[in-house]
Amino acid sequence: GQQLNQSPQSMFIQEGEDVSMNCTSSSIFNTWLWYKQDPGEGPVLLIALYKAGELTSNGRLTAQFGITRKDSFLNISASIPSDVGIYFCAGPNSGGGADGLTFGKGTHLIIQP
Amino acid sequence: ETGVTQTPRHLVMGMTNKKSLKCEQHLGHNAMYWYKQSAKKPLELMFVYNFKEQTENNSVPSRFSPECPNSSHLFLHLHTLQPEDSALYLCASSRTVYNEQFFGPGTRLTVL
């Protein structure tokens, strides 16, 4: 089946730093989604990307849909304590979404005081 | 009103118990999903319902039984579970199966 590889697995940063994480796949995806999950809660959709090369922002978050359709990047500028959590990339399964989403294993973001 | 709700938020059950998880979405979506999230593993898709019809059963053991009486409600009936079934169970919905999914807060299930 399709797999999404996220890196890094964990990030330890200082408040105020910028954050970059990425997601790669051996398969082509036509949609890339980025979610954030807080402890004990469900994932919350941050950004959705629908076109290769697309660059989309949501406040301090910026995500890009790679030209090859096999990768995507998420950047967070000027991190704040509430950015702590697990960030997941996801894309529709090969059934065009009819089979649900494939998720990466997540990037754990930890902000040190 | 919260988009996708799940009840209960926490559930502890013995291996011989029968319980049900409930999911309700207030977004007017037509597709609903059950996912399992275990520690240190990616989210695993369990079931997909599209316009109340089950379109995907991702090799889930029969001790998990889904039910979708209408497009707004989804249930997961549990019986004779195993301790390894302990996990966070997440419900999601989307406008169609081709649109982005919105998740509920999950039910933390512990099987003793």
PDB file of C-alpha atoms in Angstrom:
ATOM      1  CA  GLY A   1       0.000   0.000   0.000  1.00  0.00           C
ATOM      2  CA  GLN A   2       0.890   3.652  -0.110  1.00  0.00           C
ATOM      3  CA  GLN A   3       3.215   5.008   2.562  1.00  0.00           C
ATOM      4  CA  LEU A   4       4.061   8.500   3.704  1.00  0.00           C
ATOM      5  CA  ASN A   5       7.424   9.169   5.335  1.00  0.00           C
ATOM      6  CA  GLN A   6       7.609  12.156   7.627  1.00  0.00           C
ATOM      7  CA  SER A   7      10.746  13.781   8.920  1.00  0.00           C
ATOM      8  CA  PRO A   8      11.989  14.629  11.336  1.00  0.00           C
ATOM      9  CA  GLN A   9      10.321  12.267  13.778  1.00  0.00           C
ATOM     10  CA  SER A  10      10.812  14.777  16.622  1.00  0.00           C
ATOM     11  CA  MET A  11      11.882  18.385  16.872  1.00  0.00           C
ATOM     12  CA  PHE A  12      13.123  20.166  19.978  1.00  0.00           C
ATOM     13  CA  ILE A  13      13.179  23.909  19.392  1.00  0.00           C
ATOM     14  CA  GLN A  14      13.222  27.181  21.282  1.00  0.00           C
ATOM     15  CA  GLU A  15      10.196  29.440  21.333  1.00  0.00           C
ATOM     16  CA  GLY A  16      10.410  31.938  18.488  1.00  0.00           C
ATOM     17  CA  GLU A  17      12.311  29.641  16.133  1.00  0.00           C
ATOM     18  CA  ASP A  18      11.056  28.697  12.703  1.00  0.00           C
ATOM     19  CA  VAL A  19      10.128  25.051  12.056  1.00  0.00           C
ATOM     20  CA  SER A  20      10.353  22.993   8.879  1.00  0.00           C
ATOM     21  CA  MET A  21       9.102  19.451   8.349  1.00  0.00           C
ATOM     22  CA  ASN A  22       8.409  17.360   5.296  1.00  0.00           C
ATOM     23  CA  CYS A  23       6.555  14.375   3.977  1.00  0.00           C
ATOM     24  CA  THR A  24       7.617  12.145   1.107  1.00  0.00           C
ATOM     25  CA  SER A  25       6.131   9.222  -0.738  1.00  0.00           C
ATOM     26  CA  SER A  26       7.117   6.790  -3.468  1.00  0.00           C
ATOM     27  CA  SER A  27       3.609   7.239  -4.912  1.00  0.00           C
ATOM     28  CA  ILE A  28       1.990  10.285  -6.459  1.00  0.00           C
ATOM     29  CA  PHE A  29      -0.668  12.062  -4.429  1.00  0.00           C
ATOM     30  CA  ASN A  30      -3.203  14.471  -5.920  1.00  0.00           C
ATOM     31  CA  THR A  31      -4.000  16.061  -2.570  1.00  0.00           C
ATOM     32  CA  TRP A  32      -1.822  16.737   0.449  1.00  0.00           C
ATOM     33  CA  LEU A  33      -3.288  17.469   3.857  1.00  0.00           C
ATOM     34  CA  TRP A  34      -1.548  18.652   7.014  1.00  0.00           C
ATOM     35  CA  TYR A  35      -3.116  17.982  10.405  1.00  0.00           C
ATOM     36  CA  LYS A  36      -2.120  18.823  13.973  1.00  0.00           C
ATOM     37  CA  GLN A  37      -3.050  16.641  16.938  1.00  0.00           C
ATOM     38  CA  ASP A  38      -2.959  17.761  20.561  1.00  0.00           C
ATOM     39  CA  PRO A  39      -2.684  15.107  23.307  1.00  0.00           C
ATOM     40  CA  GLY A  40      -5.971  13.269  23.843  1.00  0.00           C
ATOM     41  CA  GLU A  41      -7.686  15.009  20.944  1.00  0.00           C
ATOM     42  CA  GLY A  42      -8.438  14.252  17.327  1.00  0.00           C
ATOM     43  CA  PRO A  43      -6.359  15.676  14.459  1.00  0.00           C
ATOM     44  CA  VAL A  44      -7.316  19.157  13.283  1.00  0.00           C
ATOM     45  CA  LEU A  45      -6.933  20.091   9.630  1.00  0.00           C
ATOM     46  CA  LEU A  46      -4.416  22.908   9.157  1.00  0.00           C
ATOM     47  CA  ILE A  47      -3.878  23.184   5.420  1.00  0.00           C
ATOM     48  CA  ALA A  48      -5.117  21.373   2.307  1.00  0.00           C
ATOM     49  CA  LEU A  49      -3.155  21.420  -0.970  1.00  0.00           C
ATOM     50  CA  TYR A  50      -4.703  20.423  -4.281  1.00  0.00           C
ATOM     51  CA  LYS A  51      -2.281  21.425  -7.045  1.00  0.00           C
ATOM     52  CA  ALA A  52       1.359  20.564  -7.700  1.00  0.00           C
ATOM     53  CA  GLY A  53       3.559  23.543  -6.859  1.00  0.00           C
ATOM     54  CA  GLU A  54       0.843  25.184  -4.769  1.00  0.00           C
ATOM     55  CA  LEU A  55       1.996  27.253  -1.809  1.00  0.00           C
ATOM     56  CA  THR A  56      -0.660  27.950   0.821  1.00  0.00           C
ATOM     57  CA  SER A  57      -0.515  29.878   4.093  1.00  0.00           C
ATOM     58  CA  ASN A  58      -2.642  29.790   7.220  1.00  0.00           C
ATOM     59  CA  GLY A  59      -1.383  32.420   9.652  1.00  0.00           C
ATOM     60  CA  ARG A  60       2.147  31.471  10.635  1.00  0.00           C
ATOM     61  CA  LEU A  61       1.884  28.164   8.771  1.00  0.00           C
ATOM     62  CA  THR A  62       2.927  27.698   5.175  1.00  0.00           C
ATOM     63  CA  ALA A  63       2.704  24.449   3.219  1.00  0.00           C
ATOM     64  CA  GLN A  64       3.810  23.525  -0.276  1.00  0.00           C
ATOM     65  CA  PHE A  65       2.705  20.774  -2.653  1.00  0.00           C
ATOM     66  CA  GLY A  66       5.857  19.434  -4.320  1.00  0.00           C
ATOM     67  CA  ILE A  67       6.190  19.641  -8.089  1.00  0.00           C
ATOM     68  CA  THR A  68       6.766  15.901  -8.364  1.00  0.00           C
ATOM     69  CA  ARG A  69       3.535  15.270  -6.392  1.00  0.00           C
ATOM     70  CA  LYS A  70       5.565  12.955  -4.165  1.00  0.00           C
ATOM     71  CA  ASP A  71       6.349  15.379  -1.381  1.00  0.00           C
ATOM     72  CA  SER A  72       5.061  18.249   0.697  1.00  0.00           C
ATOM     73  CA  PHE A  73       6.547  20.676   3.207  1.00  0.00           C
ATOM     74  CA  LEU A  74       5.134  22.467   6.233  1.00  0.00           C
ATOM     75  CA  ASN A  75       6.803  25.496   7.775  1.00  0.00           C
ATOM     76  CA  ILE A  76       5.877  27.260  11.004  1.00  0.00           C
ATOM     77  CA  SER A  77       7.320  30.707  11.599  1.00  0.00           C
ATOM     78  CA  ALA A  78       8.071  32.220  15.009  1.00  0.00           C
ATOM     79  CA  SER A  79       6.912  29.202  17.022  1.00  0.00           C
ATOM     80  CA  ILE A  80       4.855  29.715  20.180  1.00  0.00           C
ATOM     81  CA  PRO A  81       4.068  27.287  23.032  1.00  0.00           C
ATOM     82  CA  SER A  82       0.663  26.323  21.622  1.00  0.00           C
ATOM     83  CA  ASP A  83       2.365  24.952  18.500  1.00  0.00           C
ATOM     84  CA  VAL A  84       3.407  21.924  20.555  1.00  0.00           C
ATOM     85  CA  GLY A  85       1.809  18.730  19.258  1.00  0.00           C
ATOM     86  CA  ILE A  86       2.061  16.084  16.571  1.00  0.00           C
ATOM     87  CA  TYR A  87       1.892  17.157  12.938  1.00  0.00           C
ATOM     88  CA  PHE A  88       0.653  14.625  10.399  1.00  0.00           C
ATOM     89  CA  CYS A  89       0.700  14.702   6.645  1.00  0.00           C
ATOM     90  CA  ALA A  90      -1.997  12.732   4.838  1.00  0.00           C
ATOM     91  CA  GLY A  91      -3.201  11.982   1.363  1.00  0.00           C
ATOM     92  CA  PRO A  92      -6.096  10.090  -0.219  1.00  0.00           C
ATOM     93  CA  ASN A  93      -5.532   6.398  -0.746  1.00  0.00           C
ATOM     94  CA  SER A  94      -5.148   5.121  -4.266  1.00  0.00           C
ATOM     95  CA  GLY A  95      -8.926   4.706  -4.515  1.00  0.00           C
ATOM     96  CA  GLY A  96      -9.140   8.467  -4.980  1.00  0.00           C
ATOM     97  CA  GLY A  97     -10.234   9.046  -1.412  1.00  0.00           C
ATOM     98  CA  ALA A  98     -12.898   6.380  -1.414  1.00  0.00           C
ATOM     99  CA  ASP A  99     -10.620   4.282   0.754  1.00  0.00           C
ATOM    100  CA  GLY A 100      -9.902   7.020   3.263  1.00  0.00           C
ATOM    101  CA  LEU A 101      -6.570   8.685   3.949  1.00  0.00           C
ATOM    102  CA  THR A 102      -3.020   7.426   4.359  1.00  0.00           C
ATOM    103  CA  PHE A 103      -1.249   9.160   7.235  1.00  0.00           C
ATOM    104  CA  GLY A 104       2.415   9.639   7.990  1.00  0.00           C
ATOM    105  CA  LYS A 105       3.715   8.672  11.425  1.00  0.00           C
ATOM    106  CA  GLY A 106       3.873  12.299  12.484  1.00  0.00           C
ATOM    107  CA  THR A 107       6.436  14.846  13.587  1.00  0.00           C
ATOM    108  CA  HIS A 108       6.453  15.566  17.323  1.00  0.00           C
ATOM    109  CA  LEU A 109       7.123  19.252  17.951  1.00  0.00           C
ATOM    110  CA  ILE A 110       8.447  20.101  21.399  1.00  0.00           C
ATOM    111  CA  ILE A 111       9.193  23.677  22.399  1.00  0.00           C
ATOM    112  CA  GLN A 112      11.748  24.223  25.103  1.00  0.00           C
ATOM    113  CA  PRO A 113      11.366  27.214  27.380  1.00  0.00           C
TER     114      PRO A 113
ATOM    115  CA  GLU B   1     -21.912  23.651  17.433  1.00  0.00           C
ATOM    116  CA  THR B   2     -18.916  21.297  17.355  1.00  0.00           C
ATOM    117  CA  GLY B   3     -18.505  19.673  13.917  1.00  0.00           C
ATOM    118  CA  VAL B   4     -17.828  16.039  14.835  1.00  0.00           C
ATOM    119  CA  THR B   5     -18.641  14.702  18.295  1.00  0.00           C
ATOM    120  CA  GLN B   6     -17.803  11.350  19.828  1.00  0.00           C
ATOM    121  CA  THR B   7     -19.100   9.640  22.936  1.00  0.00           C
ATOM    122  CA  PRO B   8     -17.938   8.433  25.301  1.00  0.00           C
ATOM    123  CA  ARG B   9     -14.557  10.200  25.492  1.00  0.00           C
ATOM    124  CA  HIS B  10     -13.151   7.446  27.697  1.00  0.00           C
ATOM    125  CA  LEU B  11     -14.189   3.792  28.016  1.00  0.00           C
ATOM    126  CA  VAL B  12     -12.816   0.936  30.092  1.00  0.00           C
ATOM    127  CA  MET B  13     -14.203  -2.507  29.373  1.00  0.00           C
ATOM    128  CA  GLY B  14     -13.509  -6.130  30.111  1.00  0.00           C
ATOM    129  CA  MET B  15     -12.901  -8.671  27.377  1.00  0.00           C
ATOM    130  CA  THR B  16     -16.389 -10.139  27.762  1.00  0.00           C
ATOM    131  CA  ASN B  17     -18.247  -6.830  27.661  1.00  0.00           C
ATOM    132  CA  LYS B  18     -20.271  -5.390  24.807  1.00  0.00           C
ATOM    133  CA  LYS B  19     -20.135  -1.647  24.271  1.00  0.00           C
ATOM    134  CA  SER B  20     -20.725   0.858  21.497  1.00  0.00           C
ATOM    135  CA  LEU B  21     -18.945   4.019  20.402  1.00  0.00           C
ATOM    136  CA  LYS B  22     -21.004   6.814  18.904  1.00  0.00           C
ATOM    137  CA  CYS B  23     -20.068   9.484  16.401  1.00  0.00           C
ATOM    138  CA  GLU B  24     -22.220  12.345  15.170  1.00  0.00           C
ATOM    139  CA  GLN B  25     -21.386  14.985  12.602  1.00  0.00           C
ATOM    140  CA  HIS B  26     -23.176  18.308  12.204  1.00  0.00           C
ATOM    141  CA  LEU B  27     -21.458  19.328   8.975  1.00  0.00           C
ATOM    142  CA  GLY B  28     -23.867  17.910   6.399  1.00  0.00           C
ATOM    143  CA  HIS B  29     -21.199  15.497   5.176  1.00  0.00           C
ATOM    144  CA  ASN B  30     -21.915  12.305   3.268  1.00  0.00           C
ATOM    145  CA  ALA B  31     -18.914  10.182   4.164  1.00  0.00           C
ATOM    146  CA  MET B  32     -17.896   8.957   7.607  1.00  0.00           C
ATOM    147  CA  TYR B  33     -14.889   6.965   8.806  1.00  0.00           C
ATOM    148  CA  TRP B  34     -13.529   5.027  11.767  1.00  0.00           C
ATOM    149  CA  TYR B  35      -9.774   5.103  12.488  1.00  0.00           C
ATOM    150  CA  LYS B  36      -7.696   3.392  15.160  1.00  0.00           C
ATOM    151  CA  GLN B  37      -4.688   5.163  16.650  1.00  0.00           C
ATOM    152  CA  SER B  38      -2.290   3.088  18.734  1.00  0.00           C
ATOM    153  CA  ALA B  39       0.850   4.330  20.414  1.00  0.00           C
ATOM    154  CA  LYS B  40       3.788   4.685  18.034  1.00  0.00           C
ATOM    155  CA  LYS B  41       1.767   3.591  14.988  1.00  0.00           C
ATOM    156  CA  PRO B  42       0.232   5.618  12.165  1.00  0.00           C
ATOM    157  CA  LEU B  43      -3.483   6.191  12.082  1.00  0.00           C
ATOM    158  CA  GLU B  44      -5.149   3.058  10.727  1.00  0.00           C
ATOM    159  CA  LEU B  45      -8.315   3.281   8.655  1.00  0.00           C
ATOM    160  CA  MET B  46     -10.915   0.760   9.796  1.00  0.00           C
ATOM    161  CA  PHE B  47     -14.185   1.496   7.986  1.00  0.00           C
ATOM    162  CA  VAL B  48     -15.544   3.906   5.389  1.00  0.00           C
ATOM    163  CA  TYR B  49     -19.195   4.758   4.844  1.00  0.00           C
ATOM    164  CA  ASN B  50     -20.314   6.756   1.812  1.00  0.00           C
ATOM    165  CA  PHE B  51     -23.983   7.810   1.740  1.00  0.00           C
ATOM    166  CA  LYS B  52     -24.659   5.249   4.501  1.00  0.00           C
ATOM    167  CA  GLU B  53     -23.155   2.399   2.470  1.00  0.00           C
ATOM    168  CA  GLN B  54     -20.007   0.684   3.706  1.00  0.00           C
ATOM    169  CA  THR B  55     -17.361   0.994   1.010  1.00  0.00           C
ATOM    170  CA  GLU B  56     -14.279  -0.146   2.877  1.00  0.00           C
ATOM    171  CA  ASN B  57     -13.527  -2.696   5.555  1.00  0.00           C
ATOM    172  CA  ASN B  58      -9.812  -2.629   6.066  1.00  0.00           C
ATOM    173  CA  SER B  59      -9.367  -6.236   7.241  1.00  0.00           C
ATOM    174  CA  VAL B  60     -10.812  -5.389  10.624  1.00  0.00           C
ATOM    175  CA  PRO B  61     -11.608  -8.300  12.976  1.00  0.00           C
ATOM    176  CA  SER B  62     -15.291  -9.149  13.309  1.00  0.00           C
ATOM    177  CA  ARG B  63     -15.262  -8.185  16.993  1.00  0.00           C
ATOM    178  CA  PHE B  64     -15.590  -4.629  15.628  1.00  0.00           C
ATOM    179  CA  SER B  65     -18.957  -4.052  13.966  1.00  0.00           C
ATOM    180  CA  PRO B  66     -19.846  -0.680  12.409  1.00  0.00           C
ATOM    181  CA  GLU B  67     -23.307   0.720  11.877  1.00  0.00           C
ATOM    182  CA  CYS B  68     -24.354   3.808   9.938  1.00  0.00           C
ATOM    183  CA  PRO B  69     -28.107   4.432  10.293  1.00  0.00           C
ATOM    184  CA  ASN B  70     -27.934   7.791   8.472  1.00  0.00           C
ATOM    185  CA  SER B  71     -25.319  10.174   7.077  1.00  0.00           C
ATOM    186  CA  SER B  72     -24.983  12.000  10.393  1.00  0.00           C
ATOM    187  CA  HIS B  73     -24.447   9.079  12.749  1.00  0.00           C
ATOM    188  CA  LEU B  74     -21.893   6.313  12.928  1.00  0.00           C
ATOM    189  CA  PHE B  75     -21.507   3.621  15.554  1.00  0.00           C
ATOM    190  CA  LEU B  76     -18.798   1.107  16.341  1.00  0.00           C
ATOM    191  CA  HIS B  77     -20.086  -1.905  18.252  1.00  0.00           C
ATOM    192  CA  LEU B  78     -17.494  -3.733  20.316  1.00  0.00           C
ATOM    193  CA  HIS B  79     -17.614  -7.267  21.714  1.00  0.00           C
ATOM    194  CA  THR B  80     -15.095  -9.736  23.099  1.00  0.00           C
ATOM    195  CA  LEU B  81     -12.217  -7.339  22.583  1.00  0.00           C
ATOM    196  CA  GLN B  82      -8.591  -8.079  23.375  1.00  0.00           C
ATOM    197  CA  PRO B  83      -6.162  -5.950  25.410  1.00  0.00           C
ATOM    198  CA  GLU B  84      -4.287  -5.081  22.198  1.00  0.00           C
ATOM    199  CA  ASP B  85      -7.449  -3.340  20.991  1.00  0.00           C
ATOM    200  CA  SER B  86      -6.800  -0.609  23.550  1.00  0.00           C
ATOM    201  CA  ALA B  87      -6.285   2.584  21.539  1.00  0.00           C
ATOM    202  CA  LEU B  88      -7.751   5.953  20.615  1.00  0.00           C
ATOM    203  CA  TYR B  89     -10.662   5.444  18.206  1.00  0.00           C
ATOM    204  CA  LEU B  90     -11.279   8.394  15.944  1.00  0.00           C
ATOM    205  CA  CYS B  91     -14.282   9.196  13.832  1.00  0.00           C
ATOM    206  CA  ALA B  92     -14.045  11.512  10.840  1.00  0.00           C
ATOM    207  CA  SER B  93     -16.374  12.871   8.177  1.00  0.00           C
ATOM    208  CA  SER B  94     -16.006  14.545   4.805  1.00  0.00           C
ATOM    209  CA  ARG B  95     -18.331  16.135   2.286  1.00  0.00           C
ATOM    210  CA  THR B  96     -17.562  13.376  -0.175  1.00  0.00           C
ATOM    211  CA  VAL B  97     -14.938  10.628  -0.051  1.00  0.00           C
ATOM    212  CA  TYR B  98     -12.738  12.895  -2.216  1.00  0.00           C
ATOM    213  CA  ASN B  99     -12.710  15.836   0.215  1.00  0.00           C
ATOM    214  CA  GLU B 100     -10.616  16.581   3.277  1.00  0.00           C
ATOM    215  CA  GLN B 101     -11.717  14.840   6.466  1.00  0.00           C
ATOM    216  CA  PHE B 102     -12.631  16.417   9.786  1.00  0.00           C
ATOM    217  CA  PHE B 103     -12.041  14.451  12.961  1.00  0.00           C
ATOM    218  CA  GLY B 104     -13.844  14.099  16.258  1.00  0.00           C
ATOM    219  CA  PRO B 105     -11.991  14.210  19.596  1.00  0.00           C
ATOM    220  CA  GLY B 106     -11.787  10.416  19.822  1.00  0.00           C
ATOM    221  CA  THR B 107     -12.703   7.759  22.367  1.00  0.00           C
ATOM    222  CA  ARG B 108      -9.843   6.470  24.520  1.00  0.00           C
ATOM    223  CA  LEU B 109     -10.585   2.745  24.899  1.00  0.00           C
ATOM    224  CA  THR B 110      -8.912   0.529  27.461  1.00  0.00           C
ATOM    225  CA  VAL B 111      -9.568  -3.220  27.392  1.00  0.00           C
ATOM    226  CA  LEU B 112      -8.699  -5.041  30.592  1.00  0.00           C
TER     227      LEU B 112
END
